[in-house]
CSV table of C-alpha atoms in Angstrom, one decimal:
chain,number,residue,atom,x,y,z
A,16,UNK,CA,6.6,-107.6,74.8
A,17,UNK,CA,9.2,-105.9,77.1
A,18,UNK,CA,12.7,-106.0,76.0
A,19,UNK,CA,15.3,-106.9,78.5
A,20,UNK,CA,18.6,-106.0,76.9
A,21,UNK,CA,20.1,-105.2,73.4
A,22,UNK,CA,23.3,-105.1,72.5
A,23,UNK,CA,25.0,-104.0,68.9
A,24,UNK,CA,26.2,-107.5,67.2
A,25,UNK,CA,28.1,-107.5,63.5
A,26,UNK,CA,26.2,-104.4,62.7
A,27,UNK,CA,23.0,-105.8,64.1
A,28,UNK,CA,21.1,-105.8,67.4
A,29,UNK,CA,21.0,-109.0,70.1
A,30,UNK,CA,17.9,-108.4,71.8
A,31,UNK,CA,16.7,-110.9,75.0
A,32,UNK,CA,13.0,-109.9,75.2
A,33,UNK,CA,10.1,-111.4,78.2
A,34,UNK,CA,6.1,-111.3,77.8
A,35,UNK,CA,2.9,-112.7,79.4
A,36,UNK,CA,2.2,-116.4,77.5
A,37,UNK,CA,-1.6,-116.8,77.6
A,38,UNK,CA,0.2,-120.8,76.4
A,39,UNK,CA,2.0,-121.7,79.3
A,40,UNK,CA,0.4,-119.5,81.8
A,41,UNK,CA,3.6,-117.9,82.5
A,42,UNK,CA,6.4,-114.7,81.9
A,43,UNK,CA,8.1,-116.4,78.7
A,44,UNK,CA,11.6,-115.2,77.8
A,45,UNK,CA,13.3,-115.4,74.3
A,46,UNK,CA,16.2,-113.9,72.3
A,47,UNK,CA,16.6,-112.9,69.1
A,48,UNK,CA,19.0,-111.5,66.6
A,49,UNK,CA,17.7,-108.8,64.1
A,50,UNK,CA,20.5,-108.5,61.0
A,51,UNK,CA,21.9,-105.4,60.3
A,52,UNK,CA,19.7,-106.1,56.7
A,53,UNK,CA,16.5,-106.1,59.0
A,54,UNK,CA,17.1,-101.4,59.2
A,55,UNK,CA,15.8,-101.4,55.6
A,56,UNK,CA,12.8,-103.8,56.0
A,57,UNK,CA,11.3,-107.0,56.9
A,58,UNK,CA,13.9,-110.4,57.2
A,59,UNK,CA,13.8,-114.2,57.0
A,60,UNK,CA,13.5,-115.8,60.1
A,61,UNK,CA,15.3,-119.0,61.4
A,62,UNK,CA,14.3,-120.4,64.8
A,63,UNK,CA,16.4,-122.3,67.0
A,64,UNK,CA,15.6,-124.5,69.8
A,65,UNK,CA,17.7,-125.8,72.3
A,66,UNK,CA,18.2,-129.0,73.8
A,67,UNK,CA,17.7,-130.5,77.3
A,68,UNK,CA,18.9,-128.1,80.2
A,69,UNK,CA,19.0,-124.8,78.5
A,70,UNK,CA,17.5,-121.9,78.0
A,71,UNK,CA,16.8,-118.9,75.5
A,72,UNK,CA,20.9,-117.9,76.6
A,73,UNK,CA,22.8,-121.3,75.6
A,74,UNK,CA,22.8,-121.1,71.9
A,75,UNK,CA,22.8,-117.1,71.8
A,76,UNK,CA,26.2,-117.0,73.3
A,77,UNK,CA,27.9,-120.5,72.5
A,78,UNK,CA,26.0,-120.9,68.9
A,79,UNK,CA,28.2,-118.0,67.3
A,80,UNK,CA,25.5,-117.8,64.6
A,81,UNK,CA,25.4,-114.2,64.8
A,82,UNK,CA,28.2,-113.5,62.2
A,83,UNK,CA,26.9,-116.3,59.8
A,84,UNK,CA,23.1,-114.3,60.2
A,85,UNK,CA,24.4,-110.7,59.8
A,86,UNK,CA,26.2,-111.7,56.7
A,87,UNK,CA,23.2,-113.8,54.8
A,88,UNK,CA,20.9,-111.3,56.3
A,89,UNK,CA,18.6,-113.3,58.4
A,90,UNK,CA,17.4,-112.7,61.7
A,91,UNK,CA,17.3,-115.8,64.3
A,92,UNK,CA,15.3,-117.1,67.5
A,93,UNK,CA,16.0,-118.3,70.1
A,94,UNK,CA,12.7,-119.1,72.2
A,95,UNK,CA,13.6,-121.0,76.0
A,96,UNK,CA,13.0,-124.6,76.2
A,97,UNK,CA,9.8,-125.0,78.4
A,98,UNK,CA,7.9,-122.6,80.7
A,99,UNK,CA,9.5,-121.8,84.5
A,100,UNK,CA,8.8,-120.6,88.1
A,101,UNK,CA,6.6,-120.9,91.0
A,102,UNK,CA,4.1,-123.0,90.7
A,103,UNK,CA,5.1,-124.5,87.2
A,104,UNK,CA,5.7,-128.1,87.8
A,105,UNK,CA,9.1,-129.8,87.5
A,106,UNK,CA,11.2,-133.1,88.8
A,107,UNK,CA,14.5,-133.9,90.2
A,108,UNK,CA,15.7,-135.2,86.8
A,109,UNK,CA,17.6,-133.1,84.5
A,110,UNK,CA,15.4,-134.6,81.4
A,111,UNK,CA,12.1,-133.8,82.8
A,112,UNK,CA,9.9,-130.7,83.8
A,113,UNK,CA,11.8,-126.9,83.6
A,114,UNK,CA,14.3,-127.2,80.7
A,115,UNK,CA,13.0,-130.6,79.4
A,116,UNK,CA,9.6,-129.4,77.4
A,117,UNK,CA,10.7,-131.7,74.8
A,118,UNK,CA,8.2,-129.4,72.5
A,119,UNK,CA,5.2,-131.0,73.2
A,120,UNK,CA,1.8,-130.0,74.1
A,121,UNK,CA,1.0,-131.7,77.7
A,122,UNK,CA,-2.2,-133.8,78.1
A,123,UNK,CA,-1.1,-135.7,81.2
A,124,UNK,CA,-1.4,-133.8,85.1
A,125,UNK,CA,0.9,-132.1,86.4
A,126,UNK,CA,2.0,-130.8,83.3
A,127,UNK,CA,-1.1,-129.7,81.4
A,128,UNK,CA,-1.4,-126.4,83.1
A,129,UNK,CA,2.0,-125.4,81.3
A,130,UNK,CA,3.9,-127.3,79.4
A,131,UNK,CA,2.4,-126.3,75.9
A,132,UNK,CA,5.8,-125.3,73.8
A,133,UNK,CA,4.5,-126.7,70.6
A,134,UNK,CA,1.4,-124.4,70.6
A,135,UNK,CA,3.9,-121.8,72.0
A,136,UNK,CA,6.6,-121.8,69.3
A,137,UNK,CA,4.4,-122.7,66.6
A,138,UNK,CA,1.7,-120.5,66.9
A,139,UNK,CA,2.1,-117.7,70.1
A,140,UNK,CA,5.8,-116.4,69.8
A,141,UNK,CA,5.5,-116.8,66.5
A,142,UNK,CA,2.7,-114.0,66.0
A,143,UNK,CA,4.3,-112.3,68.8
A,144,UNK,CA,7.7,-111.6,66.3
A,145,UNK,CA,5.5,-111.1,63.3
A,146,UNK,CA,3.7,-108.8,64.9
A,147,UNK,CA,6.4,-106.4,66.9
A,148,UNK,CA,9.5,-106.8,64.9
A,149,UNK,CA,10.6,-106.5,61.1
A,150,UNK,CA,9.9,-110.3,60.4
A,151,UNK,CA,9.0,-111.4,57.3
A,152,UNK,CA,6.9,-114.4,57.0
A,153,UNK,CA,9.4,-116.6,55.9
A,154,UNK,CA,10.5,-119.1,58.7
A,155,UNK,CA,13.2,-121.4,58.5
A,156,UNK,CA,13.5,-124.0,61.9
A,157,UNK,CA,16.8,-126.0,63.2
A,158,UNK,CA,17.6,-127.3,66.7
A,159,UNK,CA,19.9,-129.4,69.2
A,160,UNK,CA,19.4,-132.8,70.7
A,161,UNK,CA,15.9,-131.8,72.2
A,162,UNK,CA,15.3,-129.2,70.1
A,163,UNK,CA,16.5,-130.8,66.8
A,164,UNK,CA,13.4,-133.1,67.9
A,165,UNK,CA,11.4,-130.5,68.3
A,166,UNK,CA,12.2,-128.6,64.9
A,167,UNK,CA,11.7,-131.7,63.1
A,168,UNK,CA,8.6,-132.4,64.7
A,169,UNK,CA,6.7,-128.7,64.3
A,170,UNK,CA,8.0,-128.8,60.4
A,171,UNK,CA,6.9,-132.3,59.6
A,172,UNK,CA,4.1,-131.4,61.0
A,173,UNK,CA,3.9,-127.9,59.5
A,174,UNK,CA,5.6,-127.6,56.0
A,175,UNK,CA,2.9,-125.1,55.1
A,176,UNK,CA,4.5,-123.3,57.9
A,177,UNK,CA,8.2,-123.5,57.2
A,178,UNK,CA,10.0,-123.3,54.6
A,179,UNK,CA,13.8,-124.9,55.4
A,180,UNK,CA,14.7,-127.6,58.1
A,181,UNK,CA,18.0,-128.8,59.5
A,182,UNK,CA,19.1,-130.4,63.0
A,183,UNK,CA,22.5,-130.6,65.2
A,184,UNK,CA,22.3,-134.0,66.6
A,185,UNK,CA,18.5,-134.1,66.7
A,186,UNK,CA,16.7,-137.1,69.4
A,187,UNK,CA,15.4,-138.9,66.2
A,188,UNK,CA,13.5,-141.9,67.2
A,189,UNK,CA,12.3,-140.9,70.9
A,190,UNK,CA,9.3,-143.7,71.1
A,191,UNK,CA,12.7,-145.9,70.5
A,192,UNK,CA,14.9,-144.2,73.3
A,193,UNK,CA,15.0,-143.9,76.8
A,194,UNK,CA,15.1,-139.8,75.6
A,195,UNK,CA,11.5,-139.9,74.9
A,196,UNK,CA,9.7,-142.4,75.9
A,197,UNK,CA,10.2,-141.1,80.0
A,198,UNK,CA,9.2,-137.8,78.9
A,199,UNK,CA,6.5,-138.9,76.1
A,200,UNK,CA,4.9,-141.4,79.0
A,201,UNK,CA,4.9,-138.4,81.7
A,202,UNK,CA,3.6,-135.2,79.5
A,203,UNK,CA,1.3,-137.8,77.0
A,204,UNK,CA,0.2,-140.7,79.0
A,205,UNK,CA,1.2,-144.1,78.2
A,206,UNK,CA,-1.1,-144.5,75.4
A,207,UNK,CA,2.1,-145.2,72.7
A,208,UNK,CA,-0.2,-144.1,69.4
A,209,UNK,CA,-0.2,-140.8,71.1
A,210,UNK,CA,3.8,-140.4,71.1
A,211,UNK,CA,3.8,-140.7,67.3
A,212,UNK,CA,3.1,-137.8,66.6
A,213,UNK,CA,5.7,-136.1,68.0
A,214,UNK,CA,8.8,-138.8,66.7
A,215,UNK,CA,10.7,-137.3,63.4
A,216,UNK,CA,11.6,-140.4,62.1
A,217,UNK,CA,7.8,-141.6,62.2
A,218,UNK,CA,6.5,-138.5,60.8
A,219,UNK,CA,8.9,-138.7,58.1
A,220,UNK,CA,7.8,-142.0,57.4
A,221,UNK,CA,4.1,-141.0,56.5
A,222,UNK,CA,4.4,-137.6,55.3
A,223,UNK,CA,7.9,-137.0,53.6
A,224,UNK,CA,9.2,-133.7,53.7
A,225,UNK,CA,9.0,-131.0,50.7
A,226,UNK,CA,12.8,-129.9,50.2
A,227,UNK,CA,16.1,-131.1,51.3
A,228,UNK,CA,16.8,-131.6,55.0
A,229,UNK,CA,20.0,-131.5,56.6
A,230,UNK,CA,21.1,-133.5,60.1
A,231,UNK,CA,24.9,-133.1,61.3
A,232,UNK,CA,25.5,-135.8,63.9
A,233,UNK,CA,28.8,-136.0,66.0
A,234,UNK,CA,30.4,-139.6,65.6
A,235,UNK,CA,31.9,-139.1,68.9
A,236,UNK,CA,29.0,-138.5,70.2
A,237,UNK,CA,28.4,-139.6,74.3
A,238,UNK,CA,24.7,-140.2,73.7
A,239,UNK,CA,24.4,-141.5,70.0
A,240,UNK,CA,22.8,-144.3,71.5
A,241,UNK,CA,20.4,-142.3,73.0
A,242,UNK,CA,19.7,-139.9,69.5
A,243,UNK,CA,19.3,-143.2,66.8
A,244,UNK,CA,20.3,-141.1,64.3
A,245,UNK,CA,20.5,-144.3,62.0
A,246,UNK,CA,16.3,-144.4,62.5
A,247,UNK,CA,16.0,-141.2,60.9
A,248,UNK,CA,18.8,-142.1,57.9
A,249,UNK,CA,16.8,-145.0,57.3
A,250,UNK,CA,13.8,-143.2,56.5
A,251,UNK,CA,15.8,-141.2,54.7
A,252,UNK,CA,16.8,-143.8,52.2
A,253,UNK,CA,14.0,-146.5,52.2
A,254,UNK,CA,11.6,-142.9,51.4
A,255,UNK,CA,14.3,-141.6,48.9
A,256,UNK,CA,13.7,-138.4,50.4
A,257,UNK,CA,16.6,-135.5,49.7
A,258,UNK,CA,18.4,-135.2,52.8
A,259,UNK,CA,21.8,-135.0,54.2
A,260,UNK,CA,22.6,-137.0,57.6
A,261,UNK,CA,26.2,-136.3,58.2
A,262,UNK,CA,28.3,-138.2,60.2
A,263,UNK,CA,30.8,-136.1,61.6
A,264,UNK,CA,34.2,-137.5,62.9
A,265,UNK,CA,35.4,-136.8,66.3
A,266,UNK,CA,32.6,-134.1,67.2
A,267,UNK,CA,30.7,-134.9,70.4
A,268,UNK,CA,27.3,-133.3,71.9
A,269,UNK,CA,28.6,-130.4,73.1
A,270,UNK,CA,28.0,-126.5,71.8
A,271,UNK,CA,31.8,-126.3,70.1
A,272,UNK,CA,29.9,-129.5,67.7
A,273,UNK,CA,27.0,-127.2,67.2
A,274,UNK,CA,29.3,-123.7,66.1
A,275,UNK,CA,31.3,-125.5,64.0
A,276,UNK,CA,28.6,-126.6,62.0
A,277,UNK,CA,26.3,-123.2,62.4
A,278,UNK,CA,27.9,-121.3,59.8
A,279,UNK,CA,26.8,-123.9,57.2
A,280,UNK,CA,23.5,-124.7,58.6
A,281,UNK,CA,22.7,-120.6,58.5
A,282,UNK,CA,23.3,-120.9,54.8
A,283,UNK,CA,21.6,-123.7,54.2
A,284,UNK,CA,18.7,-121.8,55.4
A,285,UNK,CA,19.5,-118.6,54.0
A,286,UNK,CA,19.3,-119.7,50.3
A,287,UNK,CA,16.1,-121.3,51.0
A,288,UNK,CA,14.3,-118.5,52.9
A,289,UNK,CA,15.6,-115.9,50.2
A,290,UNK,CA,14.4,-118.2,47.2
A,291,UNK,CA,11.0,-118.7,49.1
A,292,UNK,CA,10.7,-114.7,50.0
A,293,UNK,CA,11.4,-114.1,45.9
C-alpha cells in the first residue's frame, strides 16, 4: 500500500492511498480518514461508496464528513467506484464500465477480467485497512445512489460482517429500473434470478436486517423515478423491519443533499459501532 498524500483534517489525517488489487487486476486507489481518536489505538470504521461517475475523491471533498468523524471518533472509506485504465473495459455511457461498477462481481465478458468491487470492498480492501492502519474490526457501511445499492447489498448480504447500515438516496429496486437492469444484464447476463441477489429491496425481503436502517431520499429528487425508493419502504413496512426512509423536502441528488444529511448519518453509525466495539 503506497500512500499518495496526507493532509492534517480536524486534528486527524486525510490520507488518499493506491495498491496492486490481485481483484480487479489493476492499481486500485482509495481514501480514507483516520480520527484524531485513531493516535491512541484502533477505531471504528465506516465505509462509503459512491455513486455513478465518481471516484475515491467525490465524497472526500463534497461529503464534509470529516468533522462529524473526528468528533464521534471514527475513521471513514472511501474506496473508488470500479477498477480503471488501459486495457480495463468500459462504454460510451456514463452508467456503464469505469465509474459504473455498480458493486457487483462480473460473470458476463468483457467485464469478468475486472469488474469484481464486491469481492474487492467486501473482502480485499477490507483486509488491506485491517491489516496496515489502526482499524478496529468494527465496520459500519453507507453509500450514494450507486453506492447506497451497493452498501445495502454487501450488508444484506453480510450482517455478520457489518454492524450499522444507512443510504443517501440509495438505487433500491434495480431489477425494477432502467438503473440496473442495463448494467445487471451487461456484467450478469440476462439470466434475471441472477440480478437478485444484488437488489436491496429483494434481499430485504428474504433475509431482514438485524438493527435499524436508515435511507434519506431527496423529494426533489431528478431521478426518484429511477431510485423506487417506495420498493424499499414497502419492504420496510409489510416486513415490520426498524427502519427510517426519510423523505426529504426540496433536496435533490446532488452532494449538497448528501452533506446535509452526513452529520446525522456519521452518528447514526457512531453509536452503533461504539456499542458493538463495547
Amino acid at each position: 500500500m503506497e500512500v499518495v498524500s496526507q493532509n492534517r483534517c480536524f486534528d486527524g489525517v486525510q490520507m488518499v492511498c493506491t495498491h496492486p488489487s490481485q481483484v480487479c487486476g489493476v492499481d486500485m486507489t482509495f481514501g480514507i480518514y483516520l480520527p484524531p481518536q485513531a493516535e491512541d489505538g484502533p477505531v471504528p470504521v465506516l465505509w462509503y461508496l459512491s455513486g455513478l461517475t465518481c471516484t475515491h475523491e467525490n465524497a472526500m471533498i463534497k461529503g464534509g464528513f470529516q468533522q462529524h468523524a473526528a468528533e464521534h471518533g471514527i475513521a471513514m472509506i472511501f474506496p473508488d467506484t470500479s477498477p480503471r485504465g488501459e486495457g480495463v473495459a468500459d462504454d460510451d455511457a456514463y452508467d456503464l464500465g469505469q465509474g459504473a461498477g455498480f458493486y457487483v462481481n462480473a460473470t458476463r465478458a468483457p467485464w469478468t477480467a475486472h469488474y469484481r468491487m464486491y469481492d474487492y470492498v467486501l473482502d480485499e480492501l477490507r483486509g488491506l485497512v485491517l491489516d496496515n492502519l489502526p482499524i478496529a474490526d468494527v465496520h459500519g457501511v453507507t453509500g450514494h445512489s450507486m453506492g447506497g445499492h451497493g452498501a445495502l447489498t454487501l450488508a444484506l448480504r453480510n450482517p455478520d460482517r457489518f454492524d450499522s447500515l444507512s443510504a443517501f438516496a440509495p438505487i433500491a429496486n434495480p431489477t425494477r429500473s432502467d438503473w440496473g437492469r442495463k448494467q445487471l444484464s451487461a456484467y450478469l447476463g440476462d439470466d434475471e434470478s441472477a440480478w437478485a441477489c444484488y437488489d436491496a429491496s429483494l434481499l430485504l425481503e428474504e433475509h431482514g436486517w438485524k438493527d435499524a436502517i436508515l435511507i434519506d431520499q431527496g423529494a426533489g429528487d431528478q431521478f426518484l423515478d429511477l431510485l423506487r425508493p417506495e420498493a424499499l419502504a414497502t419492504v420496510l413496512a409489510r416486513r415490520r423491519q426498524a427502519g427510517l426512509v426519510r423523505m426529504q423536502p426540496g433536496y435533490d441528488h446532488s452532494y449538497y443533499f448528501v452533506a446535509s444529511f452526513a452529520g446525522e448519518h456519521v452518528g447514526w453509525h457512531a453509536e452503533r459501532l461504539h456499542r458493538r466495539r463495547n
